[in-house]
Short mmCIF file of C-alpha atoms in Angstrom, two decimals:
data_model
loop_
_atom_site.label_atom_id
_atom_site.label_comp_id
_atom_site.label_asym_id
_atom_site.label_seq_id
_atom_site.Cartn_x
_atom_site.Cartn_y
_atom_site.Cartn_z
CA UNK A 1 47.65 -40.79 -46.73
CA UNK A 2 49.03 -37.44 -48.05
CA UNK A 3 49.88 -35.51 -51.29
CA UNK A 4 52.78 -34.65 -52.62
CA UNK A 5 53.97 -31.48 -50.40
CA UNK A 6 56.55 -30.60 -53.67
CA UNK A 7 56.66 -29.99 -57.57
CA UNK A 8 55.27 -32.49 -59.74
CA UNK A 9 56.35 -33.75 -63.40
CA UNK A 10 53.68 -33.99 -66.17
CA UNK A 11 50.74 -36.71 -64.94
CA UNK A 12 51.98 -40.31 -66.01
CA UNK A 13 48.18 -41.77 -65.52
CA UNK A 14 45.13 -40.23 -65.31
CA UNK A 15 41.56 -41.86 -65.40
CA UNK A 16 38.99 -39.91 -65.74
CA UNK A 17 36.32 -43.02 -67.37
CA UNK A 18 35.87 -41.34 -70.51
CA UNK A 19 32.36 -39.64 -71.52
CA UNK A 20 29.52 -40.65 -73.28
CA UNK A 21 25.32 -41.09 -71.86
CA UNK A 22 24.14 -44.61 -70.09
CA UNK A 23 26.52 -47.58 -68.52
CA UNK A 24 29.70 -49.37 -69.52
CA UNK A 25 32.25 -51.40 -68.18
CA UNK A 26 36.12 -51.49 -67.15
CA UNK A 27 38.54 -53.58 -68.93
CA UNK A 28 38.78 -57.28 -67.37
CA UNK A 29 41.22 -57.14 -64.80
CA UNK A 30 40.52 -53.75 -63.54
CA UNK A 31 37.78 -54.44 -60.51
CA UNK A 32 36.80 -57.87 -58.81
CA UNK A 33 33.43 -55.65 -58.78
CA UNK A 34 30.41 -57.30 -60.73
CA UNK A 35 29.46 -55.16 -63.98
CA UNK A 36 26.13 -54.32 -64.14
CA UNK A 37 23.98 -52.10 -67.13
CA UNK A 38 22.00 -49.94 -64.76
CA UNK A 39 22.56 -48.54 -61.83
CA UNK A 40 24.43 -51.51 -59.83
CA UNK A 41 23.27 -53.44 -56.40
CA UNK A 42 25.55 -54.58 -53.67
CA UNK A 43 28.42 -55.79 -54.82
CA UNK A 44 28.09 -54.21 -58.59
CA UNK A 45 29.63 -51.69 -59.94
CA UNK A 46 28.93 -49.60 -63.50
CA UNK A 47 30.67 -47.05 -65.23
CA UNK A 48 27.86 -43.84 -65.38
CA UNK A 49 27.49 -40.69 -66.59
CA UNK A 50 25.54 -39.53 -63.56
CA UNK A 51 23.31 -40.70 -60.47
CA UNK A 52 20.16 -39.18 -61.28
CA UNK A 53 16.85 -41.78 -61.51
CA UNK A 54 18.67 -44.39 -60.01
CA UNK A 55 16.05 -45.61 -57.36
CA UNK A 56 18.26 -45.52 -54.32
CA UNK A 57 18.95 -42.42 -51.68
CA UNK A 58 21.91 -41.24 -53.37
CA UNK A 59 22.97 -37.91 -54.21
CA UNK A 60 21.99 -36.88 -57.92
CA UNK A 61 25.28 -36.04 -59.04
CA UNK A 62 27.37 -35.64 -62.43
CA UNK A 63 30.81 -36.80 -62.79
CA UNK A 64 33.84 -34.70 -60.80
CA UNK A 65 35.61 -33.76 -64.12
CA UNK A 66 36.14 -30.79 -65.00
CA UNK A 67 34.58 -29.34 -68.19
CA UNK A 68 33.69 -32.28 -69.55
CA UNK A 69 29.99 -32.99 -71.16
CA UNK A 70 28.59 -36.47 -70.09
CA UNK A 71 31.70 -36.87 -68.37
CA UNK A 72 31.68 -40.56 -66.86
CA UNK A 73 32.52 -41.90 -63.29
CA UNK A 74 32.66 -45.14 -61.70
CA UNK A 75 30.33 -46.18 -58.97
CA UNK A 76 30.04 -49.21 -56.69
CA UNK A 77 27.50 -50.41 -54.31
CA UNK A 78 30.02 -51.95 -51.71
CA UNK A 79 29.79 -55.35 -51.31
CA UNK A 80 30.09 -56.60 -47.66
CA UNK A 81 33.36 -58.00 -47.86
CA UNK A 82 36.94 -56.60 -49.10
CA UNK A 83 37.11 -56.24 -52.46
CA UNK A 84 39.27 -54.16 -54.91
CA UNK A 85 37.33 -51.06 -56.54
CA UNK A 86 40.46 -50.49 -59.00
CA UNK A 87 43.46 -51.38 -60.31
CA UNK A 88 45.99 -50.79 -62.75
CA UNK A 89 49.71 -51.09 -63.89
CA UNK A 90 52.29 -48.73 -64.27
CA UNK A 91 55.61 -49.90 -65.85
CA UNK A 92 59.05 -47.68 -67.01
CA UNK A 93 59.65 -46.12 -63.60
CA UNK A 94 62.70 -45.18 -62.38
CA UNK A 95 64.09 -46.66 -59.27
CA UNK A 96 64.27 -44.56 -55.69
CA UNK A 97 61.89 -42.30 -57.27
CA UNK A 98 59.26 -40.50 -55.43
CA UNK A 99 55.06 -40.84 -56.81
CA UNK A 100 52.15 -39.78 -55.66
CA UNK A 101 48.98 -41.48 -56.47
CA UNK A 102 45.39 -39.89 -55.79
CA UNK A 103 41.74 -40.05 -57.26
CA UNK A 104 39.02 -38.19 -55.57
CA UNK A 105 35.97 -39.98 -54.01
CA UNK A 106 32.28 -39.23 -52.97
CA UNK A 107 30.04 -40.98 -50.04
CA UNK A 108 27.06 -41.33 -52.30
CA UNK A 109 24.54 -42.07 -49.95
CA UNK A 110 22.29 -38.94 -48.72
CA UNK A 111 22.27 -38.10 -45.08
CA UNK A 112 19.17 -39.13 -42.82
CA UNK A 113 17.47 -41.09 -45.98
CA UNK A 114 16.95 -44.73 -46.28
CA UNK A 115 19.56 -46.40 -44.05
CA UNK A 116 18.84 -43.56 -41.15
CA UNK A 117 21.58 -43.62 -38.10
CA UNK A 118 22.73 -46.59 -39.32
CA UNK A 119 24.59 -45.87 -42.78
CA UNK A 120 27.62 -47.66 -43.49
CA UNK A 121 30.92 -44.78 -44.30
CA UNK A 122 32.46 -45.55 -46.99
CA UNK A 123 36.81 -46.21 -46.27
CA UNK A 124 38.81 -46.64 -49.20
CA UNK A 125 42.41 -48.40 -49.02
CA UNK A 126 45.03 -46.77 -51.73
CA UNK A 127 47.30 -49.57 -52.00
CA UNK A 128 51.01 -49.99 -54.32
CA UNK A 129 52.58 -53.04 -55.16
CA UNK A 130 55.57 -54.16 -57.11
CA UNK A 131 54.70 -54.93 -60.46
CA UNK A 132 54.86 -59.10 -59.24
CA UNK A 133 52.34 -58.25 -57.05
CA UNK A 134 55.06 -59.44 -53.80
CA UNK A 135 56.08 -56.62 -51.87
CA UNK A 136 53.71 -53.79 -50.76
CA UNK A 137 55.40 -49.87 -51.60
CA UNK A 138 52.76 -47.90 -49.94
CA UNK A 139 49.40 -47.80 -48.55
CA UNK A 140 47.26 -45.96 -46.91
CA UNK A 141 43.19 -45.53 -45.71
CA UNK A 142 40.93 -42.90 -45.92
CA UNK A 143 38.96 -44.12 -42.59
CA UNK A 144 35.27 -43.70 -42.70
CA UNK A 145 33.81 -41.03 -44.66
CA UNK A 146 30.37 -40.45 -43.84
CA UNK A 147 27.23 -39.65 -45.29
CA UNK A 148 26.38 -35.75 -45.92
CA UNK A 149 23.51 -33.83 -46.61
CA UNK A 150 25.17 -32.56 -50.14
CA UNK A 151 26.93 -33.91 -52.08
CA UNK A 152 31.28 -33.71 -51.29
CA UNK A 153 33.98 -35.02 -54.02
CA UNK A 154 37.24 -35.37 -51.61
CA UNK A 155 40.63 -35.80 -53.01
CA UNK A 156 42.78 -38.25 -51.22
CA UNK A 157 46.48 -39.46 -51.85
CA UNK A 158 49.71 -41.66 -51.01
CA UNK A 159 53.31 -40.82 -52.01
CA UNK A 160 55.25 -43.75 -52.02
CA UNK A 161 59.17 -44.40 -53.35
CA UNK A 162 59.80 -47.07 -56.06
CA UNK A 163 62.67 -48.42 -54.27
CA UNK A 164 64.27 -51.16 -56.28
CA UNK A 165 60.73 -51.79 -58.50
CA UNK A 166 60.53 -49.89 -62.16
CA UNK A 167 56.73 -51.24 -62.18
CA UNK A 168 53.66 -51.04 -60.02
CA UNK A 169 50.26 -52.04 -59.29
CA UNK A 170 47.72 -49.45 -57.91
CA UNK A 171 44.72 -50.30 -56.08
CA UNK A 172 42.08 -48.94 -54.64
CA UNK A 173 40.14 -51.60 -51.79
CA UNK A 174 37.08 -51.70 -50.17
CA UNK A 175 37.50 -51.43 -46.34
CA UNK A 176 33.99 -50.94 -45.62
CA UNK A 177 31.59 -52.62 -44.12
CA UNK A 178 28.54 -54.57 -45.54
CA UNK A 179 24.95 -53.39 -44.79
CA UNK A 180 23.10 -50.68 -45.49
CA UNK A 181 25.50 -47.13 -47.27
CA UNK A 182 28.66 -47.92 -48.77
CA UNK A 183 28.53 -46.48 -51.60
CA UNK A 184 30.07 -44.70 -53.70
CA UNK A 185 31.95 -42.93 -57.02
CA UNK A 186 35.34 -42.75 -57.63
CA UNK A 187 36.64 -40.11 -60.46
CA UNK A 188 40.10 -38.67 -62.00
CA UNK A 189 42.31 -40.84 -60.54
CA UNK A 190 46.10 -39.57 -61.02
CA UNK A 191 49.90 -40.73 -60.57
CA UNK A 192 52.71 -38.83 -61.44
CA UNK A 193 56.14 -37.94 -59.99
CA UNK A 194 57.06 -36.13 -56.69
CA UNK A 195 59.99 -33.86 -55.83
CA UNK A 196 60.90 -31.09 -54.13
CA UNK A 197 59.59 -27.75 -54.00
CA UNK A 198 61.86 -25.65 -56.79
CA UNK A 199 61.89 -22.25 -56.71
CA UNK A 200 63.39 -20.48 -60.22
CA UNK A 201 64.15 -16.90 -59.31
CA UNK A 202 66.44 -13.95 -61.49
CA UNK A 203 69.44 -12.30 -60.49
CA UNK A 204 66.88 -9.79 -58.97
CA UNK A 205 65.40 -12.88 -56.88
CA UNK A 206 62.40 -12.02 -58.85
CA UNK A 207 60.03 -14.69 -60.05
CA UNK A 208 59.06 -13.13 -63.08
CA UNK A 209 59.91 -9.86 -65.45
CA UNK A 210 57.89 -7.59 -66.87
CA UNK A 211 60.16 -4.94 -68.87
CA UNK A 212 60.34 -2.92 -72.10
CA UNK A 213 63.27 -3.18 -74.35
CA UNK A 214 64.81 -1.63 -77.43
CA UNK A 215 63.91 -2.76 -80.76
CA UNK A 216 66.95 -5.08 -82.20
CA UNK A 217 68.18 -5.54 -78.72
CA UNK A 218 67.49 -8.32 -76.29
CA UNK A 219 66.81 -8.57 -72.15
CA UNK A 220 69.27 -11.19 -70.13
CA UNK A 221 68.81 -12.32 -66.81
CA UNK A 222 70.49 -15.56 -64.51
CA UNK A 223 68.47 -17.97 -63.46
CA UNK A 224 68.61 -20.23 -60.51
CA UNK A 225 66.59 -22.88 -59.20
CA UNK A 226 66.38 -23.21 -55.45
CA UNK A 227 64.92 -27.15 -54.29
CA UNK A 228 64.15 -27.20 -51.22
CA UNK A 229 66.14 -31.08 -50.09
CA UNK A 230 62.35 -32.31 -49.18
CA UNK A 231 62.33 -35.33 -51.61
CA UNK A 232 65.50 -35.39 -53.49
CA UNK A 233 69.08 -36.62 -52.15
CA UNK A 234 71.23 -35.25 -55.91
CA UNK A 235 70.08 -32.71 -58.43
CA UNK A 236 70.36 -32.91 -61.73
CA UNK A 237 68.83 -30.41 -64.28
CA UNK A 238 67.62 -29.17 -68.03
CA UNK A 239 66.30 -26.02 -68.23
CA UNK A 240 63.57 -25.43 -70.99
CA UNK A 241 61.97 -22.91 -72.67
CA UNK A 242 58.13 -21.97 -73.84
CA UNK A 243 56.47 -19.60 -76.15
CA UNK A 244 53.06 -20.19 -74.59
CA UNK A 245 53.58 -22.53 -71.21
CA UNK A 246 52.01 -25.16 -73.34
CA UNK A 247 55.03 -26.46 -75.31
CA UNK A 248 58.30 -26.63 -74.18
CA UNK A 249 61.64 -27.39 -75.44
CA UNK A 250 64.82 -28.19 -73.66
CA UNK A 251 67.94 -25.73 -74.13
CA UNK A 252 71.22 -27.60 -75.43
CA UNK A 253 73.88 -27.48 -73.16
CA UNK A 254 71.93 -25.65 -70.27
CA UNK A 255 72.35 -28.33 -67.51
CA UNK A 256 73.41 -26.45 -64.51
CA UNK A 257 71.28 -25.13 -61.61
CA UNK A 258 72.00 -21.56 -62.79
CA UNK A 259 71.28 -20.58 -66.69
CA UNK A 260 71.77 -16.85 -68.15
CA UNK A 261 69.06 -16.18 -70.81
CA UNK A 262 68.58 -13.93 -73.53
CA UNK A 263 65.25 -13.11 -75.30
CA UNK A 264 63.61 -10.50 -76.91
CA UNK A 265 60.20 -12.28 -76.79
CA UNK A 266 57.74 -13.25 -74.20
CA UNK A 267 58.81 -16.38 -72.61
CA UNK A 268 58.37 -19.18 -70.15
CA UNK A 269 61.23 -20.59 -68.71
CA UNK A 270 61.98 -23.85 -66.14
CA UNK A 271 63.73 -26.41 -65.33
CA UNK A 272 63.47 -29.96 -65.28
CA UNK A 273 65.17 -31.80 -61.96
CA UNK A 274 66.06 -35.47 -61.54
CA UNK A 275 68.02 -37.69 -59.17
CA UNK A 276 70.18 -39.17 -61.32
CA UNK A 277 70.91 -38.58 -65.37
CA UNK A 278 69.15 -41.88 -66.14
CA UNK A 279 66.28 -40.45 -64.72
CA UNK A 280 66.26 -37.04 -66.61
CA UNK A 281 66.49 -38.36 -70.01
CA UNK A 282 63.18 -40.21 -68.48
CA UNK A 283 59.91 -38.00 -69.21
CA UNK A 284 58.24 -40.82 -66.21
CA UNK A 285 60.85 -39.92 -63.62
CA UNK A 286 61.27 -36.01 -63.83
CA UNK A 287 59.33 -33.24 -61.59
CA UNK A 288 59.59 -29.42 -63.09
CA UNK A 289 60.67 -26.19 -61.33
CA UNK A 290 57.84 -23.27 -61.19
CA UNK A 291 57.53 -21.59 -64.77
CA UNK A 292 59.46 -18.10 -64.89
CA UNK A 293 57.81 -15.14 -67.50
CA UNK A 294 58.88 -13.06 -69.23
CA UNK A 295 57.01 -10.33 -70.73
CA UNK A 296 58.71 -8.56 -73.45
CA UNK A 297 57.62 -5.07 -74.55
CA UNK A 298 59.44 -3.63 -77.39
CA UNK A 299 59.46 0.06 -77.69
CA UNK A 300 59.18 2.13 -80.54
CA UNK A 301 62.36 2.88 -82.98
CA UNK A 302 65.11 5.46 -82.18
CA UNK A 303 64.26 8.74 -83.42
CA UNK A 304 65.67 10.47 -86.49
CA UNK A 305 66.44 14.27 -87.51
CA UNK A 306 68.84 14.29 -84.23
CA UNK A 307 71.08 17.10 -84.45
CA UNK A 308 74.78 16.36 -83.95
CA UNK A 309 74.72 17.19 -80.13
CA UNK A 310 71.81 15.60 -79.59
CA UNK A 311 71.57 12.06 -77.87
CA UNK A 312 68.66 9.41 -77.46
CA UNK A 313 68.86 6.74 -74.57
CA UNK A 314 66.21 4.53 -74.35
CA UNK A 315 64.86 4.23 -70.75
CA UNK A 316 63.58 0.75 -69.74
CA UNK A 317 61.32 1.79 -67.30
CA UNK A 318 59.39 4.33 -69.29
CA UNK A 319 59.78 2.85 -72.47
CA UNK A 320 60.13 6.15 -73.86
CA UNK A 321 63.60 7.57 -75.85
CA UNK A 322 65.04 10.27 -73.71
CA UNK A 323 66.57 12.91 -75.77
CA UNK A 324 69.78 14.83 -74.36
CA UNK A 325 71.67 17.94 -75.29
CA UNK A 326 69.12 19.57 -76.91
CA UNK A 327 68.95 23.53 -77.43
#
């Protein structure tokens, strides 16, 4: 197990079980987990807006999402032997591309309550296959995660390389054991891409600007991403460009690791890196650079009834016209 150490492209898959108040149930195909309306037994499972009321030594919890109202989660009562708690398919991958796949996970059973000394940890296998379901990518375990006095959402995670496959299955198995505990929620499950760490700094080796220009005139800088060779073998890039860090848009033509820009608004600026130019014309294959700002200040206009000897400069750093020669 372990997360993705580098930059990351836009989340591919997320599963966060929707919102909405009482049970529901997963898709066939998604859990060899019996569905059950209420709060489930061993070997059930339910989809649930919370824990509370449910008759069993659990933690009264909401969902992990953030922000959400009635936010959903799904939880299992363990059956004794293996079973899978989730799974799903991913398809239009790139080959020898680097993933990461992670959901966080709570022991739901309360420390010292009904099953005592002898509670069962929960362990939860993070498993990827090929999309036939023949050769196994990646896996990993969390080992036993015990039962706590409060309540503790942990994140766990696998990065894994596609190799030759362009498709995958991700599961998530039981490993515990059967008996009294295992049990538990699972919650915002992720996969997206993996790459290296990419640092966009200016010709000042700045990560950002903050500066003041003159109205009708524009600030330029060089930009160059720095990867640090953790993930990637080639580079390949597109830088983009933001108004608000929300929405971005490549640049034409801008394809090298160093761009010059010009602006005289506030904007965000990055890159997007793959290994190959098949993968960068692939929005499932990229990772992005850090975003670099800049904030534009325009100062005020030049200003009039100079006399003839008289000059204004504008000075950047005070944003103020400097006036020289006067008598």
């Amino acid at each position: 197990m372990g997360f993705c150490n580098g930059n990351s492209g836009d989340p591919i898959f997320t599963e966060d079980f929707g919102t909405g108040i009482g049970f529901n149930a997963l898709p066939v195909g998604t859990t060899t987990y019996g569905y059950s309306s209420g709060y489930p037994l061993d070997g059930l499972y339910t989809v649930s807006d919370g824990t509370f009321g449910n008759g069993f030594d659990w933690h009264q919890i909401e969902d992990h999402t953030s922000g959400d109202t009635n936010g959903k989660m799904l939880v299992v009562n363990a059956a004794a032997s293996a079973g899978e708690f989730y799974e799903t398919t991913i398809s239009g991958l790139c080959r020898n591309t680097t993933y990461e796949f992670s959901a966080w996970v709570i022991n739901l059973v309360r420390e010292n309550t009904f099953c005592g000394a002898g509670a069962i940890p929960i362990d939860v296998r993070f498993e990827i296959r090929n999309g036939l379901d023949t050769v196994t990518l990646g896996s990993g375990d969390t080992g036993n995660v015990d039962e706590t006095s409060t309540p503790i959402w942990n994140q766990y995670a696998i990065v894994f390389n596609t190799g030759s496959e362009t498709s995958v299955i991700l599961r998530m198995i039981n490993n515990g054991g059967g008996g009294c505990g295992n049990d538990l929620a699972i919650d915002d499950i992720a996969f997206k891409s993996c790459g290296d760490n990419a640092e966009v700094t200016d010709s000042s080796n700045a990560s950002s600007a903050n500066v003041c220009i003159a109205p009708s005139t524009t600030y330029s800088t060089t930009l160059t991403a720095d990867p640090d060779g953790s993930v990637y073998s080639s580079y390949f890039y597109q830088w983009q460009v933001s108004a608000d860090g929300i929405t971005w848009s490549d640049i034409a033509g801008q394809i090298n690791q160093s761009t010059i820009i010009s602006t005289s608004t506030t904007s965000y600026y990055r890159t997007k890196i793959g290994e190959s130019t098949a993968s960068l014309s692939n929005d499932l294959c990229v990772t992005f650079s850090n975003e670099y700002l800049v904030t534009i200040t325009q100062g005020l206009p030049m200003p009039t009834g100079l006399e003839c000897w008289e000059t204004a400069t504008f000075n950047n750093t005070t944003c103020l016209w400097e006036v020289t020669g006067a008598q």
